CSV table of C-alpha atoms in Angstrom, one decimal:
chain,number,residue,atom,x,y,z
A,174,MET,CA,196.7,56.7,118.0
A,175,ILE,CA,195.3,56.9,121.6
A,176,LYS,CA,193.8,60.3,122.5
A,177,PRO,CA,195.3,61.7,125.7
A,178,ALA,CA,192.9,62.0,128.6
A,179,ARG,CA,191.4,65.4,129.3
A,180,GLU,CA,192.8,66.8,132.6
A,181,TYR,CA,190.7,69.0,134.8
A,182,VAL,CA,192.2,71.1,137.6
A,183,ILE,CA,190.2,71.5,140.8
A,184,ALA,CA,190.7,74.6,142.9
A,185,THR,CA,190.2,74.3,146.6
A,186,ARG,CA,191.2,75.7,150.0
A,187,LYS,CA,193.7,73.7,152.0
A,188,SER,CA,191.7,73.2,155.2
A,189,PRO,CA,190.9,69.6,156.2
A,190,LEU,CA,187.1,70.2,155.6
A,191,ALA,CA,187.7,71.8,152.2
A,192,MET,CA,189.9,68.9,151.2
A,193,ALA,CA,187.4,66.3,152.4
A,194,GLN,CA,184.7,68.1,150.3
A,195,THR,CA,187.0,68.3,147.3
A,196,HIS,CA,187.8,64.6,147.4
A,197,LEU,CA,184.0,63.9,147.4
A,198,ALA,CA,183.7,66.1,144.3
A,199,LYS,CA,186.7,64.4,142.6
A,200,GLU,CA,185.3,61.0,143.3
A,201,LEU,CA,181.9,62.0,141.9
A,202,PHE,CA,183.3,63.3,138.7
A,203,GLU,CA,185.7,60.4,138.3
A,204,ARG,CA,182.7,58.1,138.3
A,205,GLY,CA,180.7,60.2,135.9
A,206,MET,CA,183.6,61.1,133.6
A,207,PRO,CA,185.9,58.0,133.6
A,208,ASP,CA,187.9,59.1,130.6
A,209,ALA,CA,189.1,62.3,132.3
A,210,ILE,CA,191.8,63.0,134.9
A,211,PHE,CA,191.2,65.3,137.8
A,212,ARG,CA,194.0,67.1,139.6
A,213,ILE,CA,193.6,69.0,142.9
A,214,GLU,CA,195.2,72.4,143.3
A,215,LYS,CA,195.3,73.7,146.9
A,216,MET,CA,195.1,77.4,147.4
A,217,VAL,CA,195.2,79.9,150.4
A,218,THR,CA,192.4,82.5,150.6
A,219,THR,CA,192.4,85.9,152.3
A,220,GLY,CA,190.1,84.4,155.0
A,221,ASP,CA,192.7,81.7,155.6
A,222,LYS,CA,195.5,84.2,155.9
A,223,ARG,CA,193.7,86.6,158.2
A,224,GLN,CA,192.9,84.4,161.2
A,225,GLU,CA,192.9,87.4,163.4
A,226,TRP,CA,190.1,89.1,161.5
A,227,SER,CA,186.5,89.2,162.8
A,228,LEU,CA,184.3,87.8,160.0
A,229,GLU,CA,181.4,89.8,161.4
A,230,LYS,CA,183.3,93.1,161.3
A,231,GLN,CA,185.2,92.4,158.0
A,232,GLY,CA,182.3,90.7,156.2
A,233,GLY,CA,182.9,87.0,155.6
A,234,LYS,CA,181.5,86.8,152.1
A,235,GLY,CA,184.2,86.5,149.4
A,236,LEU,CA,187.0,86.1,151.9
A,237,PHE,CA,187.1,82.3,151.2
A,238,THR,CA,186.4,82.4,147.5
A,239,LYS,CA,188.2,85.2,145.6
A,240,GLU,CA,191.5,83.4,145.1
A,241,LEU,CA,189.7,80.3,143.8
A,242,GLU,CA,187.6,82.4,141.4
A,243,ASP,CA,190.7,84.2,140.1
A,244,ALA,CA,192.2,80.8,139.3
A,245,LEU,CA,189.1,80.0,137.2
A,246,LEU,CA,189.0,83.3,135.4
A,247,GLU,CA,192.8,83.1,134.6
A,248,GLY,CA,192.5,79.5,133.4
A,249,ARG,CA,194.6,78.0,136.1
A,250,ALA,CA,191.7,75.8,137.2
A,251,ASP,CA,188.7,74.3,135.6
A,252,PHE,CA,186.3,74.3,138.5
A,253,ALA,CA,186.3,75.2,142.2
A,254,VAL,CA,184.8,73.4,145.2
A,255,HIS,CA,183.2,75.7,147.8
A,256,SER,CA,181.1,75.4,150.9
A,257,ALA,CA,177.9,76.9,149.4
A,258,LYS,CA,177.4,79.0,152.5
A,259,ASP,CA,180.8,80.8,151.8
A,260,LEU,CA,179.7,82.0,148.3
A,261,PRO,CA,178.6,85.6,147.9
A,262,SER,CA,175.2,86.3,146.4
A,263,GLU,CA,176.8,87.9,143.3
A,264,MET,CA,179.0,85.9,141.0
A,265,PRO,CA,182.0,87.4,139.1
A,266,GLU,CA,181.3,88.0,135.4
A,267,GLY,CA,182.2,84.9,133.4
A,268,LEU,CA,181.7,82.5,136.3
A,269,ALA,CA,178.6,80.4,137.2
A,270,LEU,CA,177.5,77.6,139.5
A,271,ALA,CA,177.3,74.3,137.7
A,272,GLY,CA,175.4,72.8,140.7
A,273,PHE,CA,175.9,71.0,144.0
A,274,LEU,CA,176.9,67.7,145.4
A,275,PRO,CA,174.1,65.8,147.2
A,276,ARG,CA,173.4,67.8,150.4
A,277,GLN,CA,174.1,66.3,153.8
A,278,THR,CA,172.1,67.0,157.0
A,279,CYS,CA,171.8,70.7,157.5
A,280,GLU,CA,171.6,71.1,161.3
A,281,ASP,CA,174.0,72.9,163.6
A,282,VAL,CA,175.6,71.1,166.5
A,283,LEU,CA,176.1,72.6,169.9
A,284,VAL,CA,179.6,71.6,171.1
A,285,LEU,CA,179.7,71.7,175.0
A,286,ARG,CA,182.8,71.5,177.2
A,287,GLU,CA,182.6,68.3,179.1
A,288,GLY,CA,180.5,68.7,182.2
A,289,VAL,CA,178.6,71.8,181.0
A,290,GLU,CA,174.9,71.6,180.5
A,291,LYS,CA,173.9,75.3,180.3
A,292,PRO,CA,176.8,77.3,178.8
A,293,LYS,CA,177.5,80.8,180.2
A,294,LEU,CA,180.1,81.7,177.5
A,295,ILE,CA,179.4,80.6,173.9
A,296,ALA,CA,182.1,81.2,171.2
A,297,THR,CA,180.7,82.0,167.7
A,298,GLY,CA,181.4,84.8,165.2
A,299,SER,CA,178.0,84.2,163.5
A,300,PRO,CA,175.2,86.7,164.3
A,301,ARG,CA,172.7,84.2,162.9
A,302,ARG,CA,173.8,81.6,165.5
A,303,ARG,CA,174.3,84.1,168.3
A,304,ILE,CA,170.8,85.6,168.2
A,305,GLN,CA,169.0,82.2,167.8
A,306,LEU,CA,171.0,80.7,170.7
A,307,ARG,CA,169.8,83.5,172.9
A,308,TYR,CA,166.3,81.9,172.7
A,309,LEU,CA,167.9,78.7,174.2
A,310,PHE,CA,170.4,80.3,176.6
A,311,PRO,CA,169.1,83.8,177.5
A,312,GLU,CA,171.7,84.3,180.2
A,313,ALA,CA,174.7,83.3,178.1
A,314,GLU,CA,177.4,85.8,176.9
A,315,PHE,CA,179.2,85.5,173.6
A,316,THR,CA,182.7,85.7,172.2
A,317,GLU,CA,184.2,85.1,168.8
A,318,ILE,CA,186.2,82.0,167.6
A,319,ARG,CA,188.2,81.3,164.5
A,320,GLY,CA,190.1,78.3,163.2
A,321,ASN,CA,189.6,74.9,161.6
A,322,VAL,CA,187.1,72.4,163.1
A,323,ASP,CA,189.7,70.6,165.2
A,324,THR,CA,191.1,73.9,166.4
A,325,ARG,CA,187.7,75.0,167.6
A,326,LEU,CA,187.0,71.7,169.3
A,327,ASN,CA,190.3,71.9,171.2
A,328,LYS,CA,189.6,75.5,172.3
A,329,ILE,CA,186.3,74.4,173.8
A,330,ALA,CA,187.9,71.3,175.4
A,331,ARG,CA,190.6,73.4,177.1
A,332,GLY,CA,188.1,75.9,178.5
A,333,ASP,CA,188.4,79.0,176.2
A,334,ALA,CA,184.6,79.0,176.3
A,335,ASP,CA,181.8,76.7,177.5
A,336,ALA,CA,180.4,76.0,174.0
A,337,THR,CA,180.6,76.7,170.3
A,338,VAL,CA,178.5,75.7,167.3
A,339,LEU,CA,179.6,73.7,164.3
A,340,ALA,CA,177.8,72.4,161.2
A,341,SER,CA,176.7,68.8,161.5
A,342,ALA,CA,177.7,68.2,157.8
A,343,GLY,CA,181.3,69.3,158.4
A,344,LEU,CA,181.7,67.0,161.4
A,345,ASN,CA,180.3,64.1,159.3
A,346,ARG,CA,182.6,64.8,156.4
A,347,LEU,CA,185.6,64.8,158.7
A,348,GLY,CA,184.5,61.6,160.3
A,349,ILE,CA,184.2,63.2,163.7
A,350,GLU,CA,181.6,61.5,165.9
A,351,SER,CA,183.2,62.4,169.3
A,352,TRP,CA,186.0,64.5,170.7
A,353,GLU,CA,187.9,64.3,174.0
A,354,GLY,CA,186.7,66.9,176.5
A,355,VAL,CA,183.5,67.9,174.7
A,356,SER,CA,180.0,66.6,174.0
A,357,PHE,CA,177.8,67.1,171.0
A,358,ARG,CA,174.1,68.1,170.9
A,359,LYS,CA,172.4,68.4,167.6
A,360,LEU,CA,170.2,71.5,167.3
A,361,THR,CA,166.9,71.0,165.5
A,362,LEU,CA,166.2,73.1,162.4
A,363,ASP,CA,163.5,74.9,164.4
A,364,GLU,CA,165.9,75.7,167.3
A,365,CYS,CA,168.6,77.1,165.0
A,366,VAL,CA,167.8,77.8,161.3
A,367,PRO,CA,171.0,77.1,159.3
A,368,ALA,CA,172.8,79.5,157.0
A,369,VAL,CA,172.0,79.8,153.3
A,370,GLY,CA,173.6,76.9,151.6
A,371,GLN,CA,174.7,75.2,154.7
A,372,ALA,CA,175.8,71.5,154.2
A,373,ALA,CA,175.8,71.9,150.4
A,374,VAL,CA,179.1,71.7,148.4
A,375,ALA,CA,179.0,74.0,145.4
A,376,ILE,CA,180.8,73.5,142.1
A,377,GLN,CA,181.8,76.8,140.4
A,378,CYS,CA,183.2,77.0,136.9
A,379,ARG,CA,183.5,79.3,133.9
A,380,ALA,CA,180.0,80.0,132.4
A,381,GLU,CA,180.8,78.3,129.1
A,382,ASP,CA,181.8,75.1,131.0
A,383,VAL,CA,178.6,74.6,133.0
A,384,ASP,CA,177.2,71.9,130.8
A,385,THR,CA,180.4,69.8,131.2
A,386,PHE,CA,179.8,69.4,134.9
A,387,ALA,CA,176.1,70.1,135.6
A,388,ALA,CA,174.8,66.7,134.4
A,389,HIS,CA,176.7,64.9,137.2
A,390,LEU,CA,175.4,67.1,140.1
A,391,ASP,CA,172.3,66.8,142.3
A,392,PRO,CA,169.1,68.6,141.1
A,393,GLN,CA,167.3,68.3,144.4
A,394,THR,CA,170.1,70.1,146.2
A,395,ALA,CA,170.1,72.7,143.5
A,396,THR,CA,166.4,73.4,144.0
A,397,ALA,CA,166.9,74.0,147.7
A,398,VAL,CA,170.0,76.1,147.5
A,399,ASN,CA,168.8,78.2,144.6
A,400,LEU,CA,165.8,79.1,146.7
A,401,GLU,CA,167.9,80.0,149.7
A,402,ARG,CA,170.3,82.0,147.6
A,403,ALA,CA,167.4,83.9,146.0
A,404,PHE,CA,166.7,85.3,149.5
A,405,LEU,CA,170.3,86.2,149.9
A,406,GLN,CA,170.3,88.0,146.5
A,407,GLU,CA,167.2,90.0,147.3
A,408,LEU,CA,168.4,91.0,150.8
A,409,GLY,CA,172.1,91.3,150.2
A,410,GLY,CA,172.8,89.3,153.4
A,411,GLY,CA,176.2,88.2,154.6
A,412,CYS,CA,178.1,86.9,157.6
A,413,GLN,CA,177.4,90.2,159.4
A,414,VAL,CA,173.6,89.9,159.1
A,415,ALA,CA,171.5,87.8,161.5
A,416,PHE,CA,169.6,86.1,158.7
A,417,ALA,CA,169.0,82.4,157.8
A,418,VAL,CA,167.0,80.5,155.2
A,419,ASN,CA,166.7,76.7,154.9
A,420,TYR,CA,164.6,74.6,152.6
A,421,VAL,CA,164.4,70.9,153.2
A,422,GLY,CA,161.7,68.3,152.9
A,423,GLY,CA,159.2,70.7,151.4
A,424,LYS,CA,159.5,73.1,154.4
A,425,LEU,CA,161.0,76.5,154.2
A,426,ARG,CA,162.4,78.0,157.4
A,427,ILE,CA,163.3,81.7,157.7
A,428,TYR,CA,165.0,83.6,160.5
A,429,HIS,CA,165.4,87.3,160.3
A,430,LYS,CA,165.9,89.8,163.2
A,431,GLN,CA,162.9,91.7,161.9
A,432,CYS,CA,160.4,88.9,161.8
A,433,GLY,CA,161.9,86.1,164.0
A,434,LYS,CA,161.2,82.6,162.8
A,435,GLU,CA,158.8,81.8,160.0
A,436,VAL,CA,157.9,78.5,158.4
A,437,ARG,CA,156.2,77.8,155.0
A,438,GLU,CA,155.2,74.6,153.3
A,439,LEU,CA,156.3,74.7,149.6
A,440,PRO,CA,156.2,71.8,147.1
A,441,GLU,CA,159.5,71.0,145.5
A,442,LEU,CA,158.2,71.0,141.9
A,443,TYR,CA,157.0,74.6,142.4
A,444,VAL,CA,160.2,75.8,144.1
A,445,ALA,CA,162.3,74.4,141.3
A,446,THR,CA,160.9,76.8,138.7
A,447,HIS,CA,159.7,79.7,140.9
A,448,TYR,CA,162.4,80.2,143.5
A,449,GLU,CA,163.1,83.9,142.6
A,450,LYS,CA,159.4,84.7,142.7
A,451,ILE,CA,158.9,82.9,146.0
A,452,ALA,CA,161.8,84.8,147.6
A,453,ALA,CA,160.6,88.2,146.4
A,454,LYS,CA,157.0,87.6,147.5
A,455,LEU,CA,157.9,86.4,151.0
A,456,ILE,CA,160.4,89.2,151.5
A,457,GLU,CA,157.6,91.6,150.6
A,458,GLN,CA,155.1,89.9,152.8
A,459,LEU,CA,157.4,89.8,155.8
A,460,GLU,CA,158.5,93.5,155.1
A,461,LEU,CA,162.2,92.6,155.1
A,462,LYS,CA,163.4,94.6,152.2
A,463,ASP,CA,164.3,97.7,154.1
A,464,ALA,CA,165.2,95.9,157.3
């Protein structure tokens, strides 16, 4: 008698970027677990429903994850696919991160309306991006923007603002290399330090199922994002905090409104086993705990 294939249900948001990331995860697990079947379950989160909300004022952490986490806890899904930067620092009891897909390029991209070289009005709801962009464009004013990637690109093209900022990884995953009415300029990691977990796709599951999925995920990405999230855990940062940490290529970049930008060289082997200690020590050195 042939044993029926084990089916795994994947929880995801409905946005084009979320779906692109989910298909990457599905393909990865299908290669690593060829005897299993993977089915995608699309869900709408509070953040998707409340397009009129300011993420800075409401607090963006958890707005794009809670419904997916509820599906895991209630057994309606087996694992969830998240943009790692959307994940709150605290995990609901019973859930855990199994790991991450291989991380793509982490940089932000400045999206300029065609013909604009120095934007006077920049649309971004991120304090992290806004404050760092002031170093590049000290005379610019800022406004908020919401919507999927294509919605934001169209808003800039039609003149709602002179510029916005998008993650390079998101554009790459959507296959967007150009867009009518706008031009792209990649910001260096030193110009604009990315958000914690930016460009990483996280796989979240019930704690008892971690071993089922972890072996198929990327340890190098886990090393980097675990370090970045350790800072988030210590500081309790969220979308309403002008704070950023990025670790790539053995180099740790930190941005915080209290200390500005800091860079440290850290070997990956040490980071992999000491990320919590590293975060705690640097936060103490930079006097950020009570910032």
